[in-house]
Amino acid sequence: MSMIARRVTSARPPMDASGTDPPSCARRGPREPSGVRGIVPPRSRRTGSNRPFLIIPRIFSMARSCAICGKMSMPGFNPQSVGSNRVRAHRRYQPNLQPFLITKDGTTTRALVCTRCRRTATKSAR
């Protein structure tokens, strides 16, 4: 045998007295009893249980946006770090939405409005 082949064969984990199980330091992953792998159903990744994941429809699936101008979240970068490091980390700028009473067609409704539109609406009311 050459030195390379000897090195590869000696790197194998030693067998147990029964010749089936390597020692715990050489094993990778969680320990499973023999013969159980095919019986246990796979667990759902999201719920962590054996039941299938149920998708519940959301009532409020609208994006958070201004009811007047339609301003939504927009992508951008984090502020520049000090030094010669030019790595720009991504972030999301959210609009400052506040609840506001809007009168449309004689009915008053409560809606989320950005602060700029809220300020303009209060100015025109004066």
PDB file of C-alpha atoms in Angstrom:
ATOM      1  CA  MET A   1       0.000   0.000   0.000  1.00  0.00           C
ATOM      2  CA  SER A   2       1.182   3.496  -0.709  1.00  0.00           C
ATOM      3  CA  MET A   3       1.393   6.225   1.948  1.00  0.00           C
ATOM      4  CA  ILE A   4      -1.688   8.016   0.587  1.00  0.00           C
ATOM      5  CA  ALA A   5      -3.849   4.907   0.668  1.00  0.00           C
ATOM      6  CA  ARG A   6      -2.645   4.079   4.180  1.00  0.00           C
ATOM      7  CA  ARG A   7      -3.474   7.612   5.345  1.00  0.00           C
ATOM      8  CA  VAL A   8      -7.023   7.406   3.939  1.00  0.00           C
ATOM      9  CA  THR A   9      -7.736   4.008   5.472  1.00  0.00           C
ATOM     10  CA  SER A  10      -6.374   5.040   8.873  1.00  0.00           C
ATOM     11  CA  ALA A  11      -8.612   8.154   8.903  1.00  0.00           C
ATOM     12  CA  ARG A  12     -11.757   6.038   9.023  1.00  0.00           C
ATOM     13  CA  PRO A  13     -13.524   5.981  12.396  1.00  0.00           C
ATOM     14  CA  PRO A  14     -12.848   2.786  14.341  1.00  0.00           C
ATOM     15  CA  MET A  15     -15.691   0.304  14.618  1.00  0.00           C
ATOM     16  CA  ASP A  16     -17.415  -0.682  17.835  1.00  0.00           C
ATOM     17  CA  ALA A  17     -17.006  -4.161  19.342  1.00  0.00           C
ATOM     18  CA  SER A  18     -20.097  -5.266  17.394  1.00  0.00           C
ATOM     19  CA  GLY A  19     -18.694  -3.663  14.234  1.00  0.00           C
ATOM     20  CA  THR A  20     -21.697  -1.373  13.609  1.00  0.00           C
ATOM     21  CA  ASP A  21     -21.430   1.958  15.422  1.00  0.00           C
ATOM     22  CA  PRO A  22     -18.492   4.423  15.331  1.00  0.00           C
ATOM     23  CA  PRO A  23     -17.653   6.280  18.575  1.00  0.00           C
ATOM     24  CA  SER A  24     -19.644   9.424  19.392  1.00  0.00           C
ATOM     25  CA  CYS A  25     -16.779  11.790  18.547  1.00  0.00           C
ATOM     26  CA  ALA A  26     -16.605  10.461  14.960  1.00  0.00           C
ATOM     27  CA  ARG A  27     -20.368  10.530  14.301  1.00  0.00           C
ATOM     28  CA  ARG A  28     -21.982  13.483  12.530  1.00  0.00           C
ATOM     29  CA  GLY A  29     -25.520  14.686  13.139  1.00  0.00           C
ATOM     30  CA  PRO A  30     -28.049  13.499  15.720  1.00  0.00           C
ATOM     31  CA  ARG A  31     -27.971   9.912  16.912  1.00  0.00           C
ATOM     32  CA  GLU A  32     -30.794   7.791  15.503  1.00  0.00           C
ATOM     33  CA  PRO A  33     -31.680   4.317  16.714  1.00  0.00           C
ATOM     34  CA  SER A  34     -31.313   1.697  14.005  1.00  0.00           C
ATOM     35  CA  GLY A  35     -34.477   0.871  12.059  1.00  0.00           C
ATOM     36  CA  VAL A  36     -36.379   4.045  13.065  1.00  0.00           C
ATOM     37  CA  ARG A  37     -35.476   6.197  10.080  1.00  0.00           C
ATOM     38  CA  GLY A  38     -38.088   4.699   7.724  1.00  0.00           C
ATOM     39  CA  ILE A  39     -40.929   4.665  10.292  1.00  0.00           C
ATOM     40  CA  VAL A  40     -40.976   8.254  11.595  1.00  0.00           C
ATOM     41  CA  PRO A  41     -42.651  10.698   9.148  1.00  0.00           C
ATOM     42  CA  PRO A  42     -40.641  13.801   8.273  1.00  0.00           C
ATOM     43  CA  ARG A  43     -41.333  16.808  10.473  1.00  0.00           C
ATOM     44  CA  SER A  44     -42.733  19.985   9.007  1.00  0.00           C
ATOM     45  CA  ARG A  45     -39.982  22.612   8.846  1.00  0.00           C
ATOM     46  CA  ARG A  46     -42.204  25.525   9.734  1.00  0.00           C
ATOM     47  CA  THR A  47     -44.359  24.200  12.546  1.00  0.00           C
ATOM     48  CA  GLY A  48     -41.933  21.624  13.928  1.00  0.00           C
ATOM     49  CA  SER A  49     -44.731  19.075  14.194  1.00  0.00           C
ATOM     50  CA  ASN A  50     -45.765  16.066  12.146  1.00  0.00           C
ATOM     51  CA  ARG A  51     -48.946  17.805  10.956  1.00  0.00           C
ATOM     52  CA  PRO A  52     -48.894  19.547   7.563  1.00  0.00           C
ATOM     53  CA  PHE A  53     -48.582  23.325   7.668  1.00  0.00           C
ATOM     54  CA  LEU A  54     -51.934  25.094   7.277  1.00  0.00           C
ATOM     55  CA  ILE A  55     -52.026  28.334   5.319  1.00  0.00           C
ATOM     56  CA  ILE A  56     -54.515  30.711   6.929  1.00  0.00           C
ATOM     57  CA  PRO A  57     -55.608  33.541   4.615  1.00  0.00           C
ATOM     58  CA  ARG A  58     -54.971  37.004   6.037  1.00  0.00           C
ATOM     59  CA  ILE A  59     -57.788  39.510   6.188  1.00  0.00           C
ATOM     60  CA  PHE A  60     -55.491  42.539   5.927  1.00  0.00           C
ATOM     61  CA  SER A  61     -53.093  41.543   3.166  1.00  0.00           C
ATOM     62  CA  MET A  62     -52.593  45.105   1.865  1.00  0.00           C
ATOM     63  CA  ALA A  63     -49.128  46.616   1.979  1.00  0.00           C
ATOM     64  CA  ARG A  64     -48.607  49.444   4.445  1.00  0.00           C
ATOM     65  CA  SER A  65     -48.868  52.510   2.252  1.00  0.00           C
ATOM     66  CA  CYS A  66     -50.197  56.051   2.492  1.00  0.00           C
ATOM     67  CA  ALA A  67     -53.902  56.275   1.647  1.00  0.00           C
ATOM     68  CA  ILE A  68     -53.427  59.679  -0.071  1.00  0.00           C
ATOM     69  CA  CYS A  69     -50.126  59.651  -1.977  1.00  0.00           C
ATOM     70  CA  GLY A  70     -49.420  55.894  -2.022  1.00  0.00           C
ATOM     71  CA  LYS A  71     -45.971  56.189  -0.441  1.00  0.00           C
ATOM     72  CA  MET A  72     -44.633  52.697   0.415  1.00  0.00           C
ATOM     73  CA  SER A  73     -41.433  51.237   1.788  1.00  0.00           C
ATOM     74  CA  MET A  74     -38.411  51.742  -0.451  1.00  0.00           C
ATOM     75  CA  PRO A  75     -35.023  50.043  -0.567  1.00  0.00           C
ATOM     76  CA  GLY A  76     -31.801  51.781   0.334  1.00  0.00           C
ATOM     77  CA  PHE A  77     -28.460  51.360   2.059  1.00  0.00           C
ATOM     78  CA  ASN A  78     -27.345  51.718   5.662  1.00  0.00           C
ATOM     79  CA  PRO A  79     -25.294  54.839   6.506  1.00  0.00           C
ATOM     80  CA  GLN A  80     -21.644  54.696   5.425  1.00  0.00           C
ATOM     81  CA  SER A  81     -19.278  53.094   7.898  1.00  0.00           C
ATOM     82  CA  VAL A  82     -16.103  54.910   8.931  1.00  0.00           C
ATOM     83  CA  GLY A  83     -12.842  54.078   7.195  1.00  0.00           C
ATOM     84  CA  SER A  84     -11.935  52.643   3.834  1.00  0.00           C
ATOM     85  CA  ASN A  85     -14.583  49.943   4.115  1.00  0.00           C
ATOM     86  CA  ARG A  86     -17.010  50.526   1.254  1.00  0.00           C
ATOM     87  CA  VAL A  87     -19.412  47.660   1.997  1.00  0.00           C
ATOM     88  CA  ARG A  88     -22.997  48.860   1.739  1.00  0.00           C
ATOM     89  CA  ALA A  89     -25.561  46.870   3.704  1.00  0.00           C
ATOM     90  CA  HIS A  90     -29.086  46.829   2.305  1.00  0.00           C
ATOM     91  CA  ARG A  91     -32.004  48.113   4.347  1.00  0.00           C
ATOM     92  CA  ARG A  92     -35.630  49.138   3.855  1.00  0.00           C
ATOM     93  CA  TYR A  93     -36.876  52.661   4.525  1.00  0.00           C
ATOM     94  CA  GLN A  94     -40.420  52.607   5.943  1.00  0.00           C
ATOM     95  CA  PRO A  95     -42.841  55.537   5.567  1.00  0.00           C
ATOM     96  CA  ASN A  96     -43.949  57.241   8.773  1.00  0.00           C
ATOM     97  CA  LEU A  97     -47.632  56.286   8.666  1.00  0.00           C
ATOM     98  CA  GLN A  98     -50.066  57.645  11.232  1.00  0.00           C
ATOM     99  CA  PRO A  99     -53.797  57.005  11.662  1.00  0.00           C
ATOM    100  CA  PHE A 100     -55.768  59.969  10.327  1.00  0.00           C
ATOM    101  CA  LEU A 101     -59.451  60.735   9.727  1.00  0.00           C
ATOM    102  CA  ILE A 102     -60.134  61.378   6.026  1.00  0.00           C
ATOM    103  CA  THR A 103     -63.413  62.741   4.678  1.00  0.00           C
ATOM    104  CA  LYS A 104     -64.318  61.263   1.277  1.00  0.00           C
ATOM    105  CA  ASP A 105     -67.752  61.745  -0.305  1.00  0.00           C
ATOM    106  CA  GLY A 106     -69.210  62.933   2.994  1.00  0.00           C
ATOM    107  CA  THR A 107     -68.066  59.864   4.955  1.00  0.00           C
ATOM    108  CA  THR A 108     -65.260  60.007   7.485  1.00  0.00           C
ATOM    109  CA  THR A 109     -62.914  57.031   7.442  1.00  0.00           C
ATOM    110  CA  ARG A 110     -59.822  56.279   9.455  1.00  0.00           C
ATOM    111  CA  ALA A 111     -56.788  55.522   7.273  1.00  0.00           C
ATOM    112  CA  LEU A 112     -53.016  55.322   7.498  1.00  0.00           C
ATOM    113  CA  VAL A 113     -51.493  58.507   6.085  1.00  0.00           C
ATOM    114  CA  CYS A 114     -47.861  59.590   5.837  1.00  0.00           C
ATOM    115  CA  THR A 115     -46.851  62.586   7.932  1.00  0.00           C
ATOM    116  CA  ARG A 116     -46.267  64.789   4.859  1.00  0.00           C
ATOM    117  CA  CYS A 117     -49.854  64.279   3.607  1.00  0.00           C
ATOM    118  CA  ARG A 118     -51.191  64.699   7.142  1.00  0.00           C
ATOM    119  CA  ARG A 119     -49.355  68.008   7.471  1.00  0.00           C
ATOM    120  CA  THR A 120     -50.654  69.199   4.095  1.00  0.00           C
ATOM    121  CA  ALA A 121     -54.223  68.179   4.993  1.00  0.00           C
ATOM    122  CA  THR A 122     -54.140  70.081   8.295  1.00  0.00           C
ATOM    123  CA  LYS A 123     -52.699  73.171   6.542  1.00  0.00           C
ATOM    124  CA  SER A 124     -55.475  73.247   3.941  1.00  0.00           C
ATOM    125  CA  ALA A 125     -58.101  72.886   6.683  1.00  0.00           C
ATOM    126  CA  ARG A 126     -57.087  76.230   8.226  1.00  0.00           C
TER     127      ARG A 126
END
